[in-house]
PDB file of C-alpha atoms in Angstrom:
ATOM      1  CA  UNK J   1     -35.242   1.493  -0.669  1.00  0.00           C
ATOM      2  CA  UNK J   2     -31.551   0.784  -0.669  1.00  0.00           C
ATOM      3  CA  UNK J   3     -29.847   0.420   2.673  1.00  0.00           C
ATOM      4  CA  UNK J   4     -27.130   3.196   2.339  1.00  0.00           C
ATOM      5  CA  UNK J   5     -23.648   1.625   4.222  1.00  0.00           C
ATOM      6  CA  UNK J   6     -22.895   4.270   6.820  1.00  0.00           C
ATOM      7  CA  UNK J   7     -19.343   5.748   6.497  1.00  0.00           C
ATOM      8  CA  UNK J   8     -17.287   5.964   9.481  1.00  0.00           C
ATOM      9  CA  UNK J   9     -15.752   9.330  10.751  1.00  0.00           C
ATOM     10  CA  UNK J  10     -12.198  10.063   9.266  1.00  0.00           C
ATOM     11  CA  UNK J  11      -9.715   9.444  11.163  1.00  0.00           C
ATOM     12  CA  UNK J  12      -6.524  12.056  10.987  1.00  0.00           C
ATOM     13  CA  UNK J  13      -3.160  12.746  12.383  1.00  0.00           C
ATOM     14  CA  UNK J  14      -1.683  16.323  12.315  1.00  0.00           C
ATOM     15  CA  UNK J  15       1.831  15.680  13.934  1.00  0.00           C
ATOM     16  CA  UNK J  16       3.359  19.239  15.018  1.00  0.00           C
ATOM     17  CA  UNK J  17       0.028  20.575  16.347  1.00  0.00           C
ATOM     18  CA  UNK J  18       1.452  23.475  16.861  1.00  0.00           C
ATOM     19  CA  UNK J  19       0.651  27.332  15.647  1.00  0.00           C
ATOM     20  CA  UNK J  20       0.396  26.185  11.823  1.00  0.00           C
ATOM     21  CA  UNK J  21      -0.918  22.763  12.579  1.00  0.00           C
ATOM     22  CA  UNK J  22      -3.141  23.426  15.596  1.00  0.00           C
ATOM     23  CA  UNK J  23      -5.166  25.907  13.225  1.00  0.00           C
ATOM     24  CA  UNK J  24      -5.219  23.479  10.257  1.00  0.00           C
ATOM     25  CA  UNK J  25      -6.324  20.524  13.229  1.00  0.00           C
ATOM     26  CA  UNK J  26      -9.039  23.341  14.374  1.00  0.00           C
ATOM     27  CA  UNK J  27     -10.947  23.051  10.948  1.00  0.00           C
ATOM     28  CA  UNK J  28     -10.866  19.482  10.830  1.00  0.00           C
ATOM     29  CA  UNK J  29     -12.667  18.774  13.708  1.00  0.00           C
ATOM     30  CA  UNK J  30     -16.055  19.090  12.580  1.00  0.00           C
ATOM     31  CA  UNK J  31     -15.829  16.680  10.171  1.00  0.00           C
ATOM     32  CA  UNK J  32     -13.178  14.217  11.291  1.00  0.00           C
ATOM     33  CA  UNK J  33     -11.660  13.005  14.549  1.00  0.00           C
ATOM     34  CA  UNK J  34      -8.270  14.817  14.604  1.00  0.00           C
ATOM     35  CA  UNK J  35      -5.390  14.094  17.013  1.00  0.00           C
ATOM     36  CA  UNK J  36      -2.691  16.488  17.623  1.00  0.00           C
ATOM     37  CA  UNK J  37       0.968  14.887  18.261  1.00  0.00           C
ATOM     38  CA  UNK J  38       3.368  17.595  20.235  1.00  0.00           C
ATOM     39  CA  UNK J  39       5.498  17.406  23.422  1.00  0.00           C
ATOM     40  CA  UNK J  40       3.084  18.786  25.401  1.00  0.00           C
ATOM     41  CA  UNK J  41      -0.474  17.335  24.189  1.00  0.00           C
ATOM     42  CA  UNK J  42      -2.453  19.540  26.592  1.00  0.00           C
ATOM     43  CA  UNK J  43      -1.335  22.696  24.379  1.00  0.00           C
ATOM     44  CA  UNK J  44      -3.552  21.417  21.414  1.00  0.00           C
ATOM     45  CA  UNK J  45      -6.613  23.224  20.454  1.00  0.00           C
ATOM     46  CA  UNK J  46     -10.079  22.548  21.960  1.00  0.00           C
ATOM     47  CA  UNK J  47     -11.936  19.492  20.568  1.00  0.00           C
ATOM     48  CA  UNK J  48      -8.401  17.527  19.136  1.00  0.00           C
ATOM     49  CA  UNK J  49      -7.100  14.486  21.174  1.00  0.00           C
ATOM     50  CA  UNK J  50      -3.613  15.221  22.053  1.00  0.00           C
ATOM     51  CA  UNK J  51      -0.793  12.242  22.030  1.00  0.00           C
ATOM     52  CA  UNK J  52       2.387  13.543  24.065  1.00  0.00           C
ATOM     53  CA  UNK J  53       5.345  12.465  21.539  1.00  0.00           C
ATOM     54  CA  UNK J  54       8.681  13.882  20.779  1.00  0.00           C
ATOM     55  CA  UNK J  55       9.144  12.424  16.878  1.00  0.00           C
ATOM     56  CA  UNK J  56      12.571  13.145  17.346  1.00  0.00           C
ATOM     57  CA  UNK J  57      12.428  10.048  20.206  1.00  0.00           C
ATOM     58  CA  UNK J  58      10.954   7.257  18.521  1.00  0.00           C
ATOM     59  CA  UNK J  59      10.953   5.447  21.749  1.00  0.00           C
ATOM     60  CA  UNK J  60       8.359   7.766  22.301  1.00  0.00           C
ATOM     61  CA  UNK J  61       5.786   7.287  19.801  1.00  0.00           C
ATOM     62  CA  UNK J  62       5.624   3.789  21.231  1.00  0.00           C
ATOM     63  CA  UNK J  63       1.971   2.848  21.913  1.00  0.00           C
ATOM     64  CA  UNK J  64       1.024   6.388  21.467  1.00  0.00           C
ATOM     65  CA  UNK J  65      -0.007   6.656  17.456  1.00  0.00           C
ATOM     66  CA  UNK J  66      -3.724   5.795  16.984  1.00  0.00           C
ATOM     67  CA  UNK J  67      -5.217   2.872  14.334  1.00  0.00           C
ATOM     68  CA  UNK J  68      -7.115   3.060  11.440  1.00  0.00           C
ATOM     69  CA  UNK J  69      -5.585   6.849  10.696  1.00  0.00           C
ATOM     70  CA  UNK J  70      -6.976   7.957   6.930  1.00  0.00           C
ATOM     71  CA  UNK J  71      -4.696  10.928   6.804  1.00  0.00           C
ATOM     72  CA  UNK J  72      -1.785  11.952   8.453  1.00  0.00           C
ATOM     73  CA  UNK J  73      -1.143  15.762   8.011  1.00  0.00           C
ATOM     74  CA  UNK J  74       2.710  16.685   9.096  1.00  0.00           C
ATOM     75  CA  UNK J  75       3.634  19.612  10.246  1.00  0.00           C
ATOM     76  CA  UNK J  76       7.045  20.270  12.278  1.00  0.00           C
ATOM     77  CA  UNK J  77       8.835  23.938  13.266  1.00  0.00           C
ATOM     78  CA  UNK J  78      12.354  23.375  13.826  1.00  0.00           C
ATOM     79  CA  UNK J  79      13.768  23.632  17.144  1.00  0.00           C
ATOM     80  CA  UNK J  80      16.733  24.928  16.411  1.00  0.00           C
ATOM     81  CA  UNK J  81      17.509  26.942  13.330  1.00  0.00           C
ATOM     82  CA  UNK J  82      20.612  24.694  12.860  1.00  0.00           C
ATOM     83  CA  UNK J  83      21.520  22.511   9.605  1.00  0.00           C
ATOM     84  CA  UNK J  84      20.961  19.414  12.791  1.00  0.00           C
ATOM     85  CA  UNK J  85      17.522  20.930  14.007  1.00  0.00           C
ATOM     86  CA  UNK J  86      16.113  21.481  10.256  1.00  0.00           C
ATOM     87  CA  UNK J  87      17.198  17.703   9.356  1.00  0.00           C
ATOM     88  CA  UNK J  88      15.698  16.584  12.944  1.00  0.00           C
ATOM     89  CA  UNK J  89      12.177  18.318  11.996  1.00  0.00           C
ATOM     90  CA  UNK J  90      11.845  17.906   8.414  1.00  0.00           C
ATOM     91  CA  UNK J  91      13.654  14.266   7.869  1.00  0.00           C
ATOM     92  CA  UNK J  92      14.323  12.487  10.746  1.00  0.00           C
ATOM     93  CA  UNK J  93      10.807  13.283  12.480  1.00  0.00           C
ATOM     94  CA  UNK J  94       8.777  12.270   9.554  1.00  0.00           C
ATOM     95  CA  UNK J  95      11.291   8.980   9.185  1.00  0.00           C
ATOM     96  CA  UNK J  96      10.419   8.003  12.642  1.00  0.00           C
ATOM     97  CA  UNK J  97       6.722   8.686  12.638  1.00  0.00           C
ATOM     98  CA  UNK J  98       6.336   6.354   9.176  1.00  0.00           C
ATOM     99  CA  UNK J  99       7.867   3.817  11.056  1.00  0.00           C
ATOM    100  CA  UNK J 100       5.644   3.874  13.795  1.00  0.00           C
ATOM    101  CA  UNK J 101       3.046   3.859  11.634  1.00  0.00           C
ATOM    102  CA  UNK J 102       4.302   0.500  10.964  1.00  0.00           C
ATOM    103  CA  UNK J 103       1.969  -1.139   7.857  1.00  0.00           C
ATOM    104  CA  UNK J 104      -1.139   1.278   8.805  1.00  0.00           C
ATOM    105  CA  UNK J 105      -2.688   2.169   5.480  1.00  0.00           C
ATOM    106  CA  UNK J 106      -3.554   5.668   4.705  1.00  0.00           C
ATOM    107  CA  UNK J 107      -5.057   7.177   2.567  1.00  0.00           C
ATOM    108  CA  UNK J 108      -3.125  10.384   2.132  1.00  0.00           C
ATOM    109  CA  UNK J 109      -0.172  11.299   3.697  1.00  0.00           C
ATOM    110  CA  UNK J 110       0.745  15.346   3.239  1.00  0.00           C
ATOM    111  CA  UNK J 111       3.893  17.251   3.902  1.00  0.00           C
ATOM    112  CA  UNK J 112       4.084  20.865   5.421  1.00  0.00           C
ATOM    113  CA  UNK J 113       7.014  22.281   3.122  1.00  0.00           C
ATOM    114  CA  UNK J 114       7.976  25.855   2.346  1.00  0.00           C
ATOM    115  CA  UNK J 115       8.753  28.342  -0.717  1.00  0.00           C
ATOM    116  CA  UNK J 116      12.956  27.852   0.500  1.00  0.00           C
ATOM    117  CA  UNK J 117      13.306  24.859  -1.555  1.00  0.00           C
ATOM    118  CA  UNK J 118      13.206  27.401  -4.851  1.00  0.00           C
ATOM    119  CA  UNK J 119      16.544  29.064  -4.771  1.00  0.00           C
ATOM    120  CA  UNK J 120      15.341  31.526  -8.198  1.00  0.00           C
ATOM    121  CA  UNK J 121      16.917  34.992  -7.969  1.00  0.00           C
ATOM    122  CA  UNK J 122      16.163  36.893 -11.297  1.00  0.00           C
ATOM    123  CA  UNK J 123      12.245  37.829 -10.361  1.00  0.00           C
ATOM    124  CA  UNK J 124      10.778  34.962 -12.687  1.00  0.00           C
ATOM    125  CA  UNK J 125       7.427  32.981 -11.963  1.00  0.00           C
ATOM    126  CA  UNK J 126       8.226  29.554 -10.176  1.00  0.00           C
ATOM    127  CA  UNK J 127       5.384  26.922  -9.971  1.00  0.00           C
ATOM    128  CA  UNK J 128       4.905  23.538  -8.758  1.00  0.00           C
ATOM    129  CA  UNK J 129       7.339  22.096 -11.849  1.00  0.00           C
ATOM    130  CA  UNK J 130       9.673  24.511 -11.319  1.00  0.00           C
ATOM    131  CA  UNK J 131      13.412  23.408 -10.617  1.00  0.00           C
ATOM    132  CA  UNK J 132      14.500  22.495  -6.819  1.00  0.00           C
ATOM    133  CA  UNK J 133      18.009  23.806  -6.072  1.00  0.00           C
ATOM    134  CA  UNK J 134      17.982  25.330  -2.455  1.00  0.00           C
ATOM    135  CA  UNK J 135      20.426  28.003  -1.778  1.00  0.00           C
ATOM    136  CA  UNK J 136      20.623  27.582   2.163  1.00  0.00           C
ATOM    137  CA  UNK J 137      20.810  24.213   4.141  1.00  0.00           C
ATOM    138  CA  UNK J 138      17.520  25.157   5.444  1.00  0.00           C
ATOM    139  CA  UNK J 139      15.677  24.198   1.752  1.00  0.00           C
ATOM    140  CA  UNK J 140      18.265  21.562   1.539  1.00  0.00           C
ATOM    141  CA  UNK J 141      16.832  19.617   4.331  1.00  0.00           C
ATOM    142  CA  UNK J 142      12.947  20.489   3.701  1.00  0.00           C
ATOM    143  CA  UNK J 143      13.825  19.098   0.234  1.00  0.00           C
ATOM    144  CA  UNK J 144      14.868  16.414   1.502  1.00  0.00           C
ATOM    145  CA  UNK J 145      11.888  15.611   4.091  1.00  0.00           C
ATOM    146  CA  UNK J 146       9.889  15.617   0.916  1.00  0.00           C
ATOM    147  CA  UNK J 147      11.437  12.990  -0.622  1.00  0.00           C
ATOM    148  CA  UNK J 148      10.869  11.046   2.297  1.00  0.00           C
ATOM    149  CA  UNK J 149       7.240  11.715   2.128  1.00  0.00           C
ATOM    150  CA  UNK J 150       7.092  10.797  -1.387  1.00  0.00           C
ATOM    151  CA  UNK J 151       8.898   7.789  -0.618  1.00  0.00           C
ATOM    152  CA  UNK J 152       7.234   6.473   2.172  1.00  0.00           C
ATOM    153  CA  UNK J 153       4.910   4.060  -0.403  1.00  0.00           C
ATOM    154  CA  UNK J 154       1.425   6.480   1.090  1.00  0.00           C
ATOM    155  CA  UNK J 155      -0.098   8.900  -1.528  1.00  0.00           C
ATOM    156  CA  UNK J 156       1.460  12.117  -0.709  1.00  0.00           C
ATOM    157  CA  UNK J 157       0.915  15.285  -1.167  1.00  0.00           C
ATOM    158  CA  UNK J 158       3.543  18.070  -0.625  1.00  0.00           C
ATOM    159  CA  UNK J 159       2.280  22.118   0.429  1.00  0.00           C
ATOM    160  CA  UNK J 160       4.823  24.331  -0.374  1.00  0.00           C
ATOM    161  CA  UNK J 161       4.066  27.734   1.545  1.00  0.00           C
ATOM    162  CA  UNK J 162       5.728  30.991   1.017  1.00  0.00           C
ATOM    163  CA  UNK J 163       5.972  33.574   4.002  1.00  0.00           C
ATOM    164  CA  UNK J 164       3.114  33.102   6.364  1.00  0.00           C
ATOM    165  CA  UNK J 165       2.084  36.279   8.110  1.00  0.00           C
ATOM    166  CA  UNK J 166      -0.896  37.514  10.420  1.00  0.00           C
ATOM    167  CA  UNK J 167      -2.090  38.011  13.943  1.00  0.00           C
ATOM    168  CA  UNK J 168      -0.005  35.859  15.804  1.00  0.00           C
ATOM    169  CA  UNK J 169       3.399  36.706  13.254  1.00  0.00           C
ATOM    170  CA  UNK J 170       3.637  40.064  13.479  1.00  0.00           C
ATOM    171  CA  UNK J 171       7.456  40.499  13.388  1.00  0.00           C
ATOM    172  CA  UNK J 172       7.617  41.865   9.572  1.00  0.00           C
ATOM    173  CA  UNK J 173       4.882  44.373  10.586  1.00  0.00           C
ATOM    174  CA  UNK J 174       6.354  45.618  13.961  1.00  0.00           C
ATOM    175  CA  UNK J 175       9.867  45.801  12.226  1.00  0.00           C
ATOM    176  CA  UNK J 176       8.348  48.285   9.797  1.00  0.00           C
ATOM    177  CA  UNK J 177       6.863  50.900  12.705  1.00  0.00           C
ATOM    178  CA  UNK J 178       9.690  50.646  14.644  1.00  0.00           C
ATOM    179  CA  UNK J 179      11.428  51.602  11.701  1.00  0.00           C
ATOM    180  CA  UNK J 180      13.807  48.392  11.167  1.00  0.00           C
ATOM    181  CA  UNK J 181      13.121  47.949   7.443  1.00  0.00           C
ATOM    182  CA  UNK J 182      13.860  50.074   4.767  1.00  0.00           C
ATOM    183  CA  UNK J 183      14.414  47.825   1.744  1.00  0.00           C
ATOM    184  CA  UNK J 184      16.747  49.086  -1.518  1.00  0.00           C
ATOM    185  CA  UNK J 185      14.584  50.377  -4.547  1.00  0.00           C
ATOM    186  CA  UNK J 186      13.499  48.193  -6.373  1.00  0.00           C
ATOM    187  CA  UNK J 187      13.955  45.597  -3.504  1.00  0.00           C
ATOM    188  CA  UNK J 188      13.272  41.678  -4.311  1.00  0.00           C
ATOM    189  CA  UNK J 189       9.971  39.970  -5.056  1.00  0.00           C
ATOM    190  CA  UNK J 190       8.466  38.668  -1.900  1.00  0.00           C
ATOM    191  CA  UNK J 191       5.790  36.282  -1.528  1.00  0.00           C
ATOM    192  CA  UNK J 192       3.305  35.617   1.473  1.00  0.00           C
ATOM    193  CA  UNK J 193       0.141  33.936   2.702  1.00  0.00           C
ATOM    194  CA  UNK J 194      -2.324  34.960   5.845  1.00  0.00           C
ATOM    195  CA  UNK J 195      -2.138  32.669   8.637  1.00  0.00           C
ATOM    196  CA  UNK J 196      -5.626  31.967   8.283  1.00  0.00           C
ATOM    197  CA  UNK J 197      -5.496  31.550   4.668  1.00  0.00           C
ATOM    198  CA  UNK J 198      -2.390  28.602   4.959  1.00  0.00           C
ATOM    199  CA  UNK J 199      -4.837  26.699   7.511  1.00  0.00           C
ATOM    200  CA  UNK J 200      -7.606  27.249   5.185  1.00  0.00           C
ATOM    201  CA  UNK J 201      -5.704  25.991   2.234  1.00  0.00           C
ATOM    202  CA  UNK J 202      -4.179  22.715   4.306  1.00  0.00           C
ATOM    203  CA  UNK J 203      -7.663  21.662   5.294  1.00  0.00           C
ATOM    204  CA  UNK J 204      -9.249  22.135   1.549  1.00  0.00           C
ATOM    205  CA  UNK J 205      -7.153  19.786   0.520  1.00  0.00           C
ATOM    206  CA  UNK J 206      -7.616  16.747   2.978  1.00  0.00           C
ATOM    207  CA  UNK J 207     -11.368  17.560   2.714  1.00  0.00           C
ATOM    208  CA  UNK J 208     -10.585  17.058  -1.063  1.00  0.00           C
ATOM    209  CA  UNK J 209      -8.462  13.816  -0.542  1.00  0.00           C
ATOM    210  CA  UNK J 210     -11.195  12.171   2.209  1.00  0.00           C
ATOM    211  CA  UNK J 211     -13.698  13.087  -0.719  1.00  0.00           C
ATOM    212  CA  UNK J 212     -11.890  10.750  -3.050  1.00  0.00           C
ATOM    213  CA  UNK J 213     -10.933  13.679  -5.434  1.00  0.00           C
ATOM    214  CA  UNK J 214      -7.631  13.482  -7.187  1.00  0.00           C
ATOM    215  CA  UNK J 215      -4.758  15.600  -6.017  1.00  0.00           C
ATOM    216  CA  UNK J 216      -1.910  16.465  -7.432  1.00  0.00           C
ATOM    217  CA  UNK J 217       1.895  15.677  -5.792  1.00  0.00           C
ATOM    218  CA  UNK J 218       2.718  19.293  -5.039  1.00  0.00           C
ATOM    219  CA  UNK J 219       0.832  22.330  -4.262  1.00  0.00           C
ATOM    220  CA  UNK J 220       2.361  25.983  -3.910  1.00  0.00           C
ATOM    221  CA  UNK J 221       0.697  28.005  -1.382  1.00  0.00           C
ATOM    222  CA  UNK J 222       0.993  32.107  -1.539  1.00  0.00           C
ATOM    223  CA  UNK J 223      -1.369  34.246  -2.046  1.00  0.00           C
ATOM    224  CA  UNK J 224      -2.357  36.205  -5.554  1.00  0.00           C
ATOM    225  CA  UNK J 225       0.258  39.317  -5.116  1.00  0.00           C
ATOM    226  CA  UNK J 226       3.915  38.434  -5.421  1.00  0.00           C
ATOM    227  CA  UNK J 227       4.908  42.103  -4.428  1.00  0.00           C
ATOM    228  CA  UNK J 228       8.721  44.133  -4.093  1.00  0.00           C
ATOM    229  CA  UNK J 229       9.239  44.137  -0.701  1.00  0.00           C
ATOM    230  CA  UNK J 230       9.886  48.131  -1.176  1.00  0.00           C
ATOM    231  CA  UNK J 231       6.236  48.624  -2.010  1.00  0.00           C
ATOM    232  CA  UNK J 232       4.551  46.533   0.856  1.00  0.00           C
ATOM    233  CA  UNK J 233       7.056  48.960   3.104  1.00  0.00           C
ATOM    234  CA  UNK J 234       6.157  52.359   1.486  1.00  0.00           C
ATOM    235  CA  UNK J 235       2.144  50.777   1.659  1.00  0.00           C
ATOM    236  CA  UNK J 236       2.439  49.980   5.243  1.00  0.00           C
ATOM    237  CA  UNK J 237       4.239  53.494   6.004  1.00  0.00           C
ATOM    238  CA  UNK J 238       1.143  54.974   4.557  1.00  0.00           C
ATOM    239  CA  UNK J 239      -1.175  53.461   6.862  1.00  0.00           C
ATOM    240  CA  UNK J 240      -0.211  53.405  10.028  1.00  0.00           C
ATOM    241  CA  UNK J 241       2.328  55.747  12.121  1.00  0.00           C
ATOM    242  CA  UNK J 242       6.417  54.610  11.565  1.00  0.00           C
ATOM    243  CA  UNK J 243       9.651  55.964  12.784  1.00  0.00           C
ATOM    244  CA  UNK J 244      12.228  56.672  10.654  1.00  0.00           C
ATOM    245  CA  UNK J 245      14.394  54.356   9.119  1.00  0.00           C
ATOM    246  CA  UNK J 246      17.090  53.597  11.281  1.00  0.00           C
ATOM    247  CA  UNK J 247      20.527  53.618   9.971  1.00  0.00           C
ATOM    248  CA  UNK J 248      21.020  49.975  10.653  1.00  0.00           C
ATOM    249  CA  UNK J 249      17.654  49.073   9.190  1.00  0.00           C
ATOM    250  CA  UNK J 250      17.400  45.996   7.337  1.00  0.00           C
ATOM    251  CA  UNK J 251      17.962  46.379   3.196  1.00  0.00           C
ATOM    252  CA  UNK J 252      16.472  43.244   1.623  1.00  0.00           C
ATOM    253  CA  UNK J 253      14.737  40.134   2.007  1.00  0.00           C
ATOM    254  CA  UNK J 254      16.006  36.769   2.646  1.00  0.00           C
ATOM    255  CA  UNK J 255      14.873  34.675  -0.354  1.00  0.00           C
ATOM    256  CA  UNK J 256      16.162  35.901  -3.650  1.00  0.00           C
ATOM    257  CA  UNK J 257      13.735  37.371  -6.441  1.00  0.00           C
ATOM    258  CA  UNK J 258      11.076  34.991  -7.490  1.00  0.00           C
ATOM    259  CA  UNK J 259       7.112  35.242  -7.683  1.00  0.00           C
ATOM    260  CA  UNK J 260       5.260  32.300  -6.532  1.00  0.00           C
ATOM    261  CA  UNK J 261       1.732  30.939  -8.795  1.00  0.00           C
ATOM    262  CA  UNK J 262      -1.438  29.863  -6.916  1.00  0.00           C
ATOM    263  CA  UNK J 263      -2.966  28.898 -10.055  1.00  0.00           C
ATOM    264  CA  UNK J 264      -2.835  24.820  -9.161  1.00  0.00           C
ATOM    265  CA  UNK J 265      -4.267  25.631  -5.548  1.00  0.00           C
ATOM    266  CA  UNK J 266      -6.485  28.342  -7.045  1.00  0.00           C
ATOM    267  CA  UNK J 267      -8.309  25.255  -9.679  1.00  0.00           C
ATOM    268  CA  UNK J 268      -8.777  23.314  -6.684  1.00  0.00           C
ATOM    269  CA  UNK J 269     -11.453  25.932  -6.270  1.00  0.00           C
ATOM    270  CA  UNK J 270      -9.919  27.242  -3.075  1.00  0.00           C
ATOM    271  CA  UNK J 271     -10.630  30.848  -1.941  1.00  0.00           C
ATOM    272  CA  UNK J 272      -8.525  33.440  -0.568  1.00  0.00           C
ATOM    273  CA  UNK J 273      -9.813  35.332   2.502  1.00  0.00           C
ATOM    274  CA  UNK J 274      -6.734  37.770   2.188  1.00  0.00           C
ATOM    275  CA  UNK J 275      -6.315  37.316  -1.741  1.00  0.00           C
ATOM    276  CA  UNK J 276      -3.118  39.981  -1.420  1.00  0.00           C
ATOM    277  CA  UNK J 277      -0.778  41.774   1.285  1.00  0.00           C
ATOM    278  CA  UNK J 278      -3.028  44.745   1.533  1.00  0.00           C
ATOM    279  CA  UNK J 279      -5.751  42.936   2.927  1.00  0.00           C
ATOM    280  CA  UNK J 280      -3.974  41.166   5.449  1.00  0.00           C
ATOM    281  CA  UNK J 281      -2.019  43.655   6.987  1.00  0.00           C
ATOM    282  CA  UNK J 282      -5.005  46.348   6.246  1.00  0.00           C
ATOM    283  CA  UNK J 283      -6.937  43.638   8.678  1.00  0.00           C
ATOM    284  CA  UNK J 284      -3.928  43.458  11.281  1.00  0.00           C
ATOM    285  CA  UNK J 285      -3.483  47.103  11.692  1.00  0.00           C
ATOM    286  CA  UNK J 286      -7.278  47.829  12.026  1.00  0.00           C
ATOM    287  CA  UNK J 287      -7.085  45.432  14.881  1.00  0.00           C
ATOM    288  CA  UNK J 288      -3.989  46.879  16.371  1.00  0.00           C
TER     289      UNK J 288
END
């Protein structure tokens, strides 16, 4: 009988363990050893190693970054909602960590990135080949932490999420009870993705890339409903109890008109636990 070489555990790196990345570092665990980078490392999530880092500092990350990473999952929040604190999360974090990374080689690096970097306005489809042009400094500087990802000579792969919504971001929700949203008719196409889901969908594809399988450079994740944001509002008004609108209640959304396709992240045979907004929020308000 052949001897069969034993594989070592998988190594990975989510820096920003925060709410996003904590959850994605969560369903890693049982297969990998994951280590969560943050400020404070005793905030990540039962069974992840912290490292106390500010990637921001590089003097920080000194000493601190583990060896023989496979994959190196990144995941920052700004911390201030500045043009600075965007390029200090998305560009100048991510510079600093791949430096001291030094030459570790890994074997898939992948970027946390966001629907903002599509500035579309007229209610078409985008996809993963659709044009970049950000309309707000905000895109402008998560655009730009991509290219740094592809750049950084590591196979990367870029996750480009729309609105993520659920138990622990309930601000959309409560603005609709308390009667803070009242959206024009027909408002703008919105797009979203359950919490749980955008962990879900992060974790399918390292499991994918520790498998050996393929990926492709970017992945766009929403869910299967690009919806008017007038219609979630009239849905949610129908199912749970709402004060009137208020007369300074906000109009539209914040991210033009465009409808985001799954269909690359759907053939990676991922599944949707909350396929569209009804389930979600149908879910959120049942546990209310």
């Amino acid at each position: 009988m052949a001897i069969t070489e034993s594989r070592k555990t998988p190594r990975i790196l989510v820096a920003g363990c925060g709410k996003l990345g904590g959850a994605i570092a969560s369903r890693l665990t049982t297969s990998a050893t994951v280590f969560g980078l943050r400020r404070n490392p005793d905030r990540v999530p039962e069974g992840v190693e912290g490292i106390g880092a500010d990637l921001t500092r590089p003097e920080t990350l000194t000493g601190r970054l583990p060896e023989g990473l496979d994959i190196v999952l990144y995941c920052l929040t700004p911390s201030s909602y500045d043009e600075q604190g965007y390029r200090d999360a998305y560009v100048t974090g991510l510079a600093n960590l791949l430096e001291a990374l030094g030459g570790q080689p890994l074997t898939h690096l992948f970027f946390v990135s966001s629907s903002s970097v599509y500035s579309q306005d007229d209610d078409s489809w985008v996809d993963e080949s659709s044009p970049t042009r950000p309309a707000r400094f905000s895109g402008e500087q998560v655009l730009a932490g991509e290219q740094t990802a592809l750049d950084s000579g590591h196979p990367a792969t870029i996750i480009r999420y729309s609105g993520i919504y659920g138990p622990s971001r309930q601000r959309f929700l409560e603005e609709v009870q308390a009667g803070r949203m009242n959206p024009t008719k027909p408002a703008p196409f919105s797009n979203r993705i359950h919490e749980e889901d955008a962990a879900d969908a992060a974790a399918h594809l390292v499991k994918l890339a520790l498998s050996g399988a393929a990926l492709e450079t970017f992945y766009l994740a929403s869910d299967c409903e690009p919806v008017r944001l007038d219609e979630v509002v009239d849905w949610v008004r129908q199912q749970t109890p709402c004060a009137e609108p208020q007369p300074d209640a906000r109009k539209g959304g914040r991210a033009g008109s465009k409808r985001c396709s799954n269909k690359r992240l759907l053939s990676t045979g991922f599944q949707f636990r909350y396929p569209d907004f009804r389930a979600g929020y149908r879910a959120m308000i049942d546990q209310s």
